[in-house]
Coordinates of C-alpha atoms in Angstrom, one line a residue:
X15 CA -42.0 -32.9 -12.4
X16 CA -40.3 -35.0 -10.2
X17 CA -36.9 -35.4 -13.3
X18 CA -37.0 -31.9 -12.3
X19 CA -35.3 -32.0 -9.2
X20 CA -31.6 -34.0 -9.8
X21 CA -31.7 -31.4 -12.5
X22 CA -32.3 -28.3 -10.6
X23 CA -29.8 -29.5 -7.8
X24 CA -26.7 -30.1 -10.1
X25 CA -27.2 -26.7 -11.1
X26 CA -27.2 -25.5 -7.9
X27 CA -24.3 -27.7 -7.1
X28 CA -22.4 -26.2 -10.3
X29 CA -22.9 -23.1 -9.2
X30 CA -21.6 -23.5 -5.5
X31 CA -18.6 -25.0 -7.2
X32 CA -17.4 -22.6 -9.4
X33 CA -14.5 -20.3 -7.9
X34 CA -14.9 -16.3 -6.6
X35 CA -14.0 -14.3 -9.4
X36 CA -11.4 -11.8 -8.7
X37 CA -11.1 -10.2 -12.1
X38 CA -7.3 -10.9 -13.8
X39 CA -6.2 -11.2 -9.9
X40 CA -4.8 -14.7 -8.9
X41 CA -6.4 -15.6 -5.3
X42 CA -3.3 -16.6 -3.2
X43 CA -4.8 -17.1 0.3
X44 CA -6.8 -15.3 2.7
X45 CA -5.2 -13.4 5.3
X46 CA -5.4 -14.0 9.1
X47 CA -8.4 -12.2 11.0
X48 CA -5.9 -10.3 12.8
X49 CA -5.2 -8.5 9.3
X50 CA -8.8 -7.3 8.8
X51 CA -7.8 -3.9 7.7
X52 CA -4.3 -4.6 6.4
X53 CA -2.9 -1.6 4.5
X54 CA 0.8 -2.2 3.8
X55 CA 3.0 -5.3 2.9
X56 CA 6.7 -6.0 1.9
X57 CA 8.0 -9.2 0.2
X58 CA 11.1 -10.7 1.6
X59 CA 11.7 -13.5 -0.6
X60 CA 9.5 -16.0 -3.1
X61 CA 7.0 -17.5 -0.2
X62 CA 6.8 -14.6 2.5
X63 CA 5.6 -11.2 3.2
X64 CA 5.7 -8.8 6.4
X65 CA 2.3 -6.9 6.4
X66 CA 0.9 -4.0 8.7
X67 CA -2.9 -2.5 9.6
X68 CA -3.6 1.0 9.8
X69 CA -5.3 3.5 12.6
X70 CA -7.1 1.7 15.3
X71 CA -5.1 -1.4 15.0
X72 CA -1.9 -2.8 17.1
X73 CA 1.4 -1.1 16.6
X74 CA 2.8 -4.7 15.2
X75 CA 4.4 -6.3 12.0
X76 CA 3.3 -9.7 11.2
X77 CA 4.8 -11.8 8.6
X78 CA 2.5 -14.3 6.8
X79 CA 3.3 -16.9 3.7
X80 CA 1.8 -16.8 0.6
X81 CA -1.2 -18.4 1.5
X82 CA -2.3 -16.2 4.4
X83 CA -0.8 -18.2 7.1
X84 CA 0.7 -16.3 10.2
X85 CA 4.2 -17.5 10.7
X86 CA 5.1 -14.7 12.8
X87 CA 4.7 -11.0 14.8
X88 CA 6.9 -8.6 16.4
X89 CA 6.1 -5.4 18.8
X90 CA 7.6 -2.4 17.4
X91 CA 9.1 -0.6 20.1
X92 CA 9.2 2.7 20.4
X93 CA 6.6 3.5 17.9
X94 CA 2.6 4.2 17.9
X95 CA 0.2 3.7 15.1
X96 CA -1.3 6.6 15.0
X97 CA -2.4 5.4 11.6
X98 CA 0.5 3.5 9.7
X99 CA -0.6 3.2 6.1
X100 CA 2.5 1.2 4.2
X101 CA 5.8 -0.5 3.8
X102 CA 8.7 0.2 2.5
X103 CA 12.1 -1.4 2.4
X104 CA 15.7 -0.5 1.1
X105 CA 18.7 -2.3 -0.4
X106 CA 20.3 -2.9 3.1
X107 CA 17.3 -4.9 4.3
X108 CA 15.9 -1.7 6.5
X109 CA 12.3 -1.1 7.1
X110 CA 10.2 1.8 7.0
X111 CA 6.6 2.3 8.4
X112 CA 4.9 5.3 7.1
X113 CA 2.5 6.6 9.9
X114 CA 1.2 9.6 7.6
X115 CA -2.2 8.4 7.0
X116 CA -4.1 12.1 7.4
X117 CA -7.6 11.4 6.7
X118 CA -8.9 15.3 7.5
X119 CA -5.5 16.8 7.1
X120 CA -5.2 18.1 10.6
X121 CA -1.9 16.0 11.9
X122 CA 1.3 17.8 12.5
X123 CA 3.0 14.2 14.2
X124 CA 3.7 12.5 11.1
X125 CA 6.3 10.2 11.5
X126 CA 8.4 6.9 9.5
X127 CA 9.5 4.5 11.6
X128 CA 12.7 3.1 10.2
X129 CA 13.3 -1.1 11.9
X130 CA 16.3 -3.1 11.3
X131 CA 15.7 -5.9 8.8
X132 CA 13.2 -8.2 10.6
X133 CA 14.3 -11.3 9.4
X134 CA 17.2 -11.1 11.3
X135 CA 14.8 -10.2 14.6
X136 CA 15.4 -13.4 16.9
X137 CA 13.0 -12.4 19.7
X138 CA 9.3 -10.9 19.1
X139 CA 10.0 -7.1 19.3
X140 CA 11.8 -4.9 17.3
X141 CA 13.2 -1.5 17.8
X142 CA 12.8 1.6 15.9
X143 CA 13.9 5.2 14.7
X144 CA 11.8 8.2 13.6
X145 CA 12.1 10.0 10.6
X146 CA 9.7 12.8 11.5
X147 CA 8.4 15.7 8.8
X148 CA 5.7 18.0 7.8
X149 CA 4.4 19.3 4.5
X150 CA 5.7 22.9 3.9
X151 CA 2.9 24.1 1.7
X152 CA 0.1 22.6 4.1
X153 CA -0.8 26.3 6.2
X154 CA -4.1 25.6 8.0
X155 CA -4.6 22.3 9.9
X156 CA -7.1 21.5 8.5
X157 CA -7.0 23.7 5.2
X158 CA -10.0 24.3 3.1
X159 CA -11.8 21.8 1.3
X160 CA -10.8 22.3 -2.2
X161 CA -7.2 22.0 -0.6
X162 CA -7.0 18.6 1.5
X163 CA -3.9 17.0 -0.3
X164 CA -1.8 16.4 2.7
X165 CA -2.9 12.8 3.7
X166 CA -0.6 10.0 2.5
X167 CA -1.1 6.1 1.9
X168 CA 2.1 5.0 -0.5
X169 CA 5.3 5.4 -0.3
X170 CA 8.7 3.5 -1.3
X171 CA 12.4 3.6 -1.0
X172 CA 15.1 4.5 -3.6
X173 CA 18.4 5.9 -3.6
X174 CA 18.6 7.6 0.1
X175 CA 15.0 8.8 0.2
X176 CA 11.5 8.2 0.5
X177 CA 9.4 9.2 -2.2
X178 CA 5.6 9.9 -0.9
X179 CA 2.2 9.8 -3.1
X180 CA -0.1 11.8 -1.3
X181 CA -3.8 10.9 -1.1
X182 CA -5.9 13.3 -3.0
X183 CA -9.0 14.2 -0.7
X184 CA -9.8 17.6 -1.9
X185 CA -13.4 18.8 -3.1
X186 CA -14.3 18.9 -5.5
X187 CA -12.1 16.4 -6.4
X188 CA -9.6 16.4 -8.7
X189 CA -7.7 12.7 -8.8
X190 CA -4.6 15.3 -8.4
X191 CA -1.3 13.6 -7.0
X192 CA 1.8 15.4 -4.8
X193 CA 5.1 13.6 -4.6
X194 CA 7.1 14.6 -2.2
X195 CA 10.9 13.1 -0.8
X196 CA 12.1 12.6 2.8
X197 CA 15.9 11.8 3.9
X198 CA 15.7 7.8 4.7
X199 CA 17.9 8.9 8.2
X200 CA 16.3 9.3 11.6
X201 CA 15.4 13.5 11.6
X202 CA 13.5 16.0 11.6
X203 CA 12.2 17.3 7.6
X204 CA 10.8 19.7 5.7
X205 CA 9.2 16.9 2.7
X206 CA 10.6 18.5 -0.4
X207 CA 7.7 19.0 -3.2
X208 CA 9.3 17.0 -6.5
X209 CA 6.7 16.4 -8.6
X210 CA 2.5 16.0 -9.3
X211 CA 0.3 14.3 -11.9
X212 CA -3.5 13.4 -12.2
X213 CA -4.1 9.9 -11.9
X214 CA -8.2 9.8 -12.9
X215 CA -11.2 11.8 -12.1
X216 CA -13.2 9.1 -10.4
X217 CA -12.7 10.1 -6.6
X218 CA -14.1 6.1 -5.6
X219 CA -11.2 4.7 -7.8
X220 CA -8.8 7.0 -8.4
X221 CA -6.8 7.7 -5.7
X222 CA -3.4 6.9 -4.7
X223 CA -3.4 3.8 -1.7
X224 CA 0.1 2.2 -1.5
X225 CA 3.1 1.9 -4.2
X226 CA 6.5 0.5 -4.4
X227 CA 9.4 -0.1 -6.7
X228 CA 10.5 -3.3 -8.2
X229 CA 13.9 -4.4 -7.2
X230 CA 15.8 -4.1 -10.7
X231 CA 14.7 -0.1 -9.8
X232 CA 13.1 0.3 -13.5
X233 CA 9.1 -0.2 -12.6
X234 CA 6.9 2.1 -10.2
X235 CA 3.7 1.0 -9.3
X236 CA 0.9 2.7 -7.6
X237 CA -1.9 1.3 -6.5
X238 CA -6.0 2.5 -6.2
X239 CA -9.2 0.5 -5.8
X240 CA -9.1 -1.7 -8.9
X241 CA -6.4 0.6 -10.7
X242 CA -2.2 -0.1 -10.7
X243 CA -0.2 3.0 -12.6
X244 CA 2.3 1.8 -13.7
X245 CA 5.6 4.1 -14.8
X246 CA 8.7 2.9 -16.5
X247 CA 12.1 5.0 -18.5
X248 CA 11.9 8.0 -15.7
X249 CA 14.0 9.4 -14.1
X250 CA 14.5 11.0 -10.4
X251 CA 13.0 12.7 -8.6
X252 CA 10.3 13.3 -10.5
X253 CA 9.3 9.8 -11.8
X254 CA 5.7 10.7 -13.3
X255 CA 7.7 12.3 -16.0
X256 CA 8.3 8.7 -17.2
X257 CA 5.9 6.6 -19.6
X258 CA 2.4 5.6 -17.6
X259 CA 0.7 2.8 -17.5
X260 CA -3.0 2.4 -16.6
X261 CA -3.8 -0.8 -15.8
X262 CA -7.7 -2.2 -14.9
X263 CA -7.4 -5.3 -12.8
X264 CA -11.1 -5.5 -13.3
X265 CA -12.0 -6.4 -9.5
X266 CA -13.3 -3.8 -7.3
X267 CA -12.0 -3.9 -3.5
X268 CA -10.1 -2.0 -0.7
X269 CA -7.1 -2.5 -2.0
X270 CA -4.5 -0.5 0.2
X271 CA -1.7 -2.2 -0.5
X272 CA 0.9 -3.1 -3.2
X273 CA 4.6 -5.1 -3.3
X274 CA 6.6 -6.7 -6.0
X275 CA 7.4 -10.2 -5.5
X276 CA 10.1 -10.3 -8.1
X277 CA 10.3 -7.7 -11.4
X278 CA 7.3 -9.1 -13.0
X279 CA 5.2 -9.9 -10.2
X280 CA 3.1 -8.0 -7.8
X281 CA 1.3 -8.5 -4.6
X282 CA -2.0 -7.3 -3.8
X283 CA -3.9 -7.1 -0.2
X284 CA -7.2 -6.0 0.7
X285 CA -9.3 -5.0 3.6
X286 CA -11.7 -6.8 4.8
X287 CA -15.2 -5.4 3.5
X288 CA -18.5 -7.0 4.6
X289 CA -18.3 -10.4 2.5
X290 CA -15.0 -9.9 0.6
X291 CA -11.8 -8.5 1.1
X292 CA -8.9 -9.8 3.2
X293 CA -7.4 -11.4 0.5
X294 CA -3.6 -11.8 -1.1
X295 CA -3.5 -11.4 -4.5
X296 CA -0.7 -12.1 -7.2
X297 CA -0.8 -10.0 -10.5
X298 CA 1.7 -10.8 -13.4
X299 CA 2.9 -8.2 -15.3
X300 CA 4.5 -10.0 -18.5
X301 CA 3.2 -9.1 -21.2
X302 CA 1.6 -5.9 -20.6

């Protein structure tokens, strides 16, 4: 009985030792506690990102390496998170915030911040310039039920717009898509409807929680909870008239939010969720 025991405690020991799985995710770091409920990042180069928290949480952008460490945070002046749900960035190095997140479809403030490039911010604030809009086919604040597509976690930057994903909350629910575009210039805006598509059915999964657009302009990821759709040879405005990609990352978290590091790979963050989340995540895309 006694051989027994070494036995049973190198299994044990095995089993401590082996690694979290995190599906085909690679596990970069873990983010600082201060990004508990992160919901948008932006790479600026092969080591860094700048990441933001939604509603709740301080109106602040904090830039962290690659392994979760905090190298840096600036006050955004001039701006409130009423409930800032991602990042975007254009060619010139500008920034946008989208504070559109619209749980029960009752806002009429929703805003984008647009910042200067931050890596050129010296001090620890940074101004900023609203880009304010509404949702021309949204009546009733809140509508009905089977009609709650107005709230918005993804966006990204092309051209001189921003092109929205809305957040599909209706019921029942459909997994049903709106994309709609915004001037990237400090305004006022009616969003202009381009274009809508059906991601999946499965309202846990399926819907639509950040996106971007990798820098060579030819890939558009969107990002759910365990799901990247991925669209390639489209054209604008209406990009999910392009070929689509599904893609099962087999790992099921918060994810809320998305970012290509180069053209082939892509950042992943999630929230913090009893014992997981709060993680940076690196997915390749060669080869699929």
């Amino acid at each position: 009985m006694n051989k027994l025991f070494p036995l049973l405690g190198l299994v044990v020991l095995q089993a401590c030792a082996q690694k979290p799985w995190h599906g085909d995710l690679d596990y970069l770091g873990k983010l600082p506690a201060k990004l508990s409920e992160v919901s948008g990042i932006m790479a600026t180069g092969p080591n860094k990102i700048w990441a933001i928290e939604d509603n709740g949480n301080k109106d602040r952008l904090y830039q962290v390496n690659l392994k979760g460490k905090l190298i840096k945070e600036l006050k955004v002046k001039d701006a409130t998170n009423g409930d800032w749900e991602d990042l975007a960035r254009d060619l010139d190095g500008n920034f946008y915030i989208g504070d559109f997140g619209n749980n029960g479809n009752y806002r009429k403030d929703l805003v984008i911040y647009k910042l200067p490039n931050p890596e050129e911010e010296k001090g620890d604030k940074i101004r900023s310039k609203k880009i304010e809009f509404h949702y021309p086919e949204q009546k009733k604040f809140p509508p009905k039920k089977s009609d709650l597509h107005y709230d918005c976690e993804a966006f990204f930057h092309f051209g001189n717009s921003l092109y929205l994903i809305t957040k599909n909350r209706a019921r029942p629910y459909s997994g049903k898509a709106f994309i709609y575009k915004v001037p990237d210039t400090p305004g006022k805006y009616r969003a202009q409807l381009v274009g809508e598509f059906t991601t999946c059915t499965d309202s846990q999964f399926c819907s639509v929680t950040a996106a971007d657009i990798s820098p060579d302009g030819k890939k558009i990821v969107l990002l759910g909870s365990g799901y990247i759709w991925m669209f390639t040879d489209f054209t604008f405005d209406d990009f999910s008239k392009g070929e689509l990609k599904t893609i099962d990352v087999l790992y099921r978290t918060q994810q809320e939010s998305i970012c290509f590091l180069n053209d082939s790979t892509l950042l992943i963050a999630d929230e913090q969720s009893k014992t997981k989340g709060r993680n940076l995540y690196a997915y390749s895309l060669k080869e699929r």
